[in-house]
Amino acid sequence: MFTKIPDGFIKELLKQSISKYPDRKICTRFPPEPNGYLHIGHAKSIVLNFNIAKEYGGNCYLRLDDTNPIKESIEFVQSIQEDIKWLGFKWNANVKYSSDYFHILYQYAITLIKKNLAYVEQLTQEEMRLYRGSLKNPGKNSPFRNQTIDENLFLFQKMKSGLVQEGSMCLRAKINMSAANIIMRDPVLYRIIFKKHHQTNYDWVIYPMYDFTHCIADALEGITHSFCTLEFQDNRQLYKWILKKLNFTTNPPQQYEFSKLNLEHTVLSKRKLQKLINLNIVKGWNDPRLYTLSGLRNRGYTPNSIRIFCEKIGITKQQNTIQLSLLESCIKKDLDYTSFRRMAIINPIKIIITNFSNKKIKKIHVLNHPKNPELGRRKIIFSNELYIEKNDFSKYKVDNFQGLILGEKVRLRYSYIIKAYQIIINKNNNIKCILCKYYPNTLGKKNQKEKINGIIHWLSKKNSEPAIFKIFNNLFLSKNPEKNKDIIEEINLKSCLIKYGFVESIVKSEKIKHAYQFERIGYFFQDKKDKEFQNQIIFNQIVSLKNKYKKI
Ligand code: ATP
Ligand code: MG
C-alpha cells in the first residue's frame, strides 16, 4: 500500500538532513486543527508525512492543533481520527494535542517576558492594525511596548486569571515593528477567549496562537521535518525566532513548505465547506458531493484510490489546480478489476418483444466480470418485456448515435439482436413502449455479419428490482469557484439528480466487496445511510464511465 517518496525537492532535503544528522530518527507529524472534517487536501499532507516516516524508519504523530476553542469541537476531533484510520494510516504513540502543552507554553511565554522579548498589548485590535503598517510602510511601536518586565508579568497573570475582558489585552512578541516581513512586526502570542475548551474545559482563558504553539510543540515532540503549506512561508522566520529565543538550539525542527492541493470545480477550505453546510447547500460534512474524506467515503471512493491520487500529484512548490479526471481515473482503476458487472437502467423506457411469448423466459449465463472469470457467473433473463435506457433509443437516425433506432437493429448485451418497428404513445404524447422483434438465432453470437447499430444494456422486467440512483455532478459550475467573491453564485443547482430506475434482481440479496460497475453507466456504491428513501435500494454514482451520462 505504500510507495516510496519520489525524486524531487522533498527527497533531496531528506537526503541532506540525513547526511547532516545520520543518527537522528526522522520524525514528522500531521497537525490538523479540529475545526472541521478532513478533506482531500489534508490527505495530501497525511500521505506525505506518514510515507516519509515509513520509508525512513521514523515516527509520524497525529497532533490536534487545538488552540482556538471557538471553532473546535469533539465531533471534529473524532472524525479526524476516523478518517486517518480509514485512509489506512496509523500514527505513532497516543494522539497528541497542542493543549497538552498549555502549561509549558505558558511558562515559555513568561520566559520571553522575562527576557524582555514579549509584552502585554493594550491597544484595541483596530489600533493594532493601524500601528502594524503595510507592505510599503513600516509599523509604529505601541505605547505599551516599553512597559517594564514586572508590569508585563503582572498584566499577563491578570489576563490568565480571567480579570481582563476578551479583546482588550493580548501578549505580543517584541521583535521589530519595521521588519520587511510583516509577520515579524510584534506578532500576537496569546489572546483571551472565554469559552469552554473540548480538552481543557474552563482551565484556561488565555490561548496561545498557532505561531507560538506550533514550533514549540514540534520541538517538544522531537519533530525533525515540519511540513506545511506555502502560505506559511513568511511564518518560517517567526518559527525560527521563537525556537532560538527559547534556546531550542540543538537539532531544532525545520519548517518546509509545499503547495496546497486545489481541485477543479470544488472548494476545500473548511471555512467554505462549513458555509455550504450552514446554508443547507449540502447535507453535512459527509455529503457525497464534497471532497471531504467522509464525503468521498460515502460516495464510494476507496482509501486506496485516494492514496494513489495523492502519490500521483506529488509534492511541489508550484501552485496549481488538479483536474477532477485524475482523481476519477484513480478510482476507476482501483475498482475495475474487482467490481461485479451488473446491468441497471436509470432512465427506463419499455420494450415489448412481440414475437416472444409472454409465458416464456430465456435464462442466459453470463460472466460477472468479462476479464476476471474468478468473480464467477450469474443468470440473467430474457423475456417479452424489457427496459432499456431512454437515451439509447432514437426515433430517427442521428450522426454517431449507437443504439436502437426505429426500423433498425441493435444487440442487447449478452443476448439477442432486436429490431424496433413501432412506437406506442400514451395520452400525454410520451412514449409508452416500443414494439420490437427479436431474432432467435442471434443469441450471444458476437461475430455475426448482421448489421447492427451498437450493443446496449437492458433488463428484463422479470429480472429487475426498482432502485434509486443518485447521480452527482460538480457542486460548482466553474472550474475555479474561488475566483468569485461569492462562491454561492457558482453553485450548480443540478449537482444531485435522483433517478428512479431498475437493477438486476440479484443485487437485492447479494453481498459484494465494494461497488458495482453498472455496464455502460458507471461505478455505483450502495448508500445504506440515506434517511430520505428508507427500505429502498439506493445507489450513489461514484464516477461515470462516460461523460455523456453526466448530462442525464
Ligand atoms: P483549511 O484551509 O481547509 O481550513 P488548514 O490549513 O487550515 O486547511 P489544518 O487543519 O490547519 O487546515 O491543516 C492540517 C494540515 O493539512 C496542515 O499541515 C496543512 O498545511 C495541510 N493542508 C490543509 N489543506 C491542504 C491542502 N489543500 N493541500 C495540502 N495540504 C493541506
Ligand atoms: Mg485553518
Tab-separated table of N, CA and C in Angstrom, residues 120-122 154-170 192-194 205-206:
chain	number	residue	atom	x	y	z
A	120	VAL	N	2.641	42.869	27.153
A	120	VAL	CA	1.179	42.832	27.103
A	120	VAL	C	0.686	44.093	26.396
A	121	GLU	N	0.012	43.854	25.302
A	121	GLU	CA	-0.521	44.938	24.470
A	121	GLU	C	-1.877	45.366	25.020
A	122	GLN	N	-2.107	46.712	25.022
A	122	GLN	CA	-3.407	47.183	25.498
A	122	GLN	C	-4.118	48.037	24.452
A	154	PHE	N	2.803	41.102	35.550
A	154	PHE	CA	1.577	41.334	36.320
A	154	PHE	C	0.350	41.275	35.405
A	155	LEU	N	0.440	41.958	34.252
A	155	LEU	CA	-0.717	42.008	33.345
A	155	LEU	C	-1.010	40.645	32.711
A	156	PHE	N	0.043	39.900	32.417
A	156	PHE	CA	-0.156	38.585	31.796
A	156	PHE	C	-0.845	37.653	32.803
A	157	GLN	N	-0.407	37.781	34.071
A	157	GLN	CA	-1.034	36.997	35.140
A	157	GLN	C	-2.521	37.377	35.271
A	158	LYS	N	-2.770	38.693	35.135
A	158	LYS	CA	-4.143	39.185	35.238
A	158	LYS	C	-5.000	38.627	34.081
A	159	MET	N	-4.393	38.592	32.893
A	159	MET	CA	-5.096	38.008	31.734
A	159	MET	C	-5.451	36.549	32.033
A	160	LYS	N	-4.479	35.846	32.553
A	160	LYS	CA	-4.670	34.398	32.814
A	160	LYS	C	-5.744	34.160	33.877
A	161	SER	N	-5.860	35.105	34.801
A	161	SER	CA	-6.805	34.917	35.897
A	161	SER	C	-8.240	35.237	35.498
A	162	GLY	N	-8.438	35.667	34.288
A	162	GLY	CA	-9.805	35.936	33.840
A	162	GLY	C	-10.296	37.310	34.267
A	163	LEU	N	-9.370	38.200	34.628
A	163	LEU	CA	-9.780	39.517	35.121
A	163	LEU	C	-9.775	40.578	34.011
A	164	VAL	N	-9.435	40.133	32.812
A	164	VAL	CA	-9.354	41.094	31.702
A	164	VAL	C	-10.360	40.678	30.634
A	165	GLN	N	-11.011	41.696	30.061
A	165	GLN	CA	-12.037	41.392	29.048
A	165	GLN	C	-11.424	40.860	27.752
A	166	GLU	N	-12.168	40.003	27.085
A	166	GLU	CA	-11.739	39.483	25.778
A	166	GLU	C	-11.447	40.644	24.836
A	167	GLY	N	-10.355	40.584	24.136
A	167	GLY	CA	-10.060	41.592	23.114
A	167	GLY	C	-9.403	42.849	23.650
A	168	SER	N	-9.335	43.001	24.982
A	168	SER	CA	-8.756	44.272	25.447
A	168	SER	C	-7.258	44.169	25.754
A	169	MET	N	-6.736	43.000	25.851
A	169	MET	CA	-5.282	42.827	26.011
A	169	MET	C	-4.852	41.569	25.284
A	170	CYS	N	-3.572	41.539	24.889
A	170	CYS	CA	-3.003	40.301	24.352
A	170	CYS	C	-1.502	40.332	24.598
A	192	ILE	N	-7.166	36.357	24.706
A	192	ILE	CA	-8.129	35.938	25.734
A	192	ILE	C	-9.379	35.394	25.051
A	193	ILE	N	-9.810	34.196	25.446
A	193	ILE	CA	-11.075	33.641	24.927
A	193	ILE	C	-11.828	33.002	26.099
A	194	PHE	N	-13.022	33.485	26.354
A	194	PHE	CA	-13.844	32.883	27.415
A	194	PHE	C	-14.760	31.848	26.779
A	205	VAL	N	-8.272	30.759	30.115
A	205	VAL	CA	-8.988	31.808	29.370
A	205	VAL	C	-8.022	32.512	28.427
A	206	ILE	N	-6.737	32.151	28.531
A	206	ILE	CA	-5.792	32.678	27.533
A	206	ILE	C	-5.352	31.502	26.663
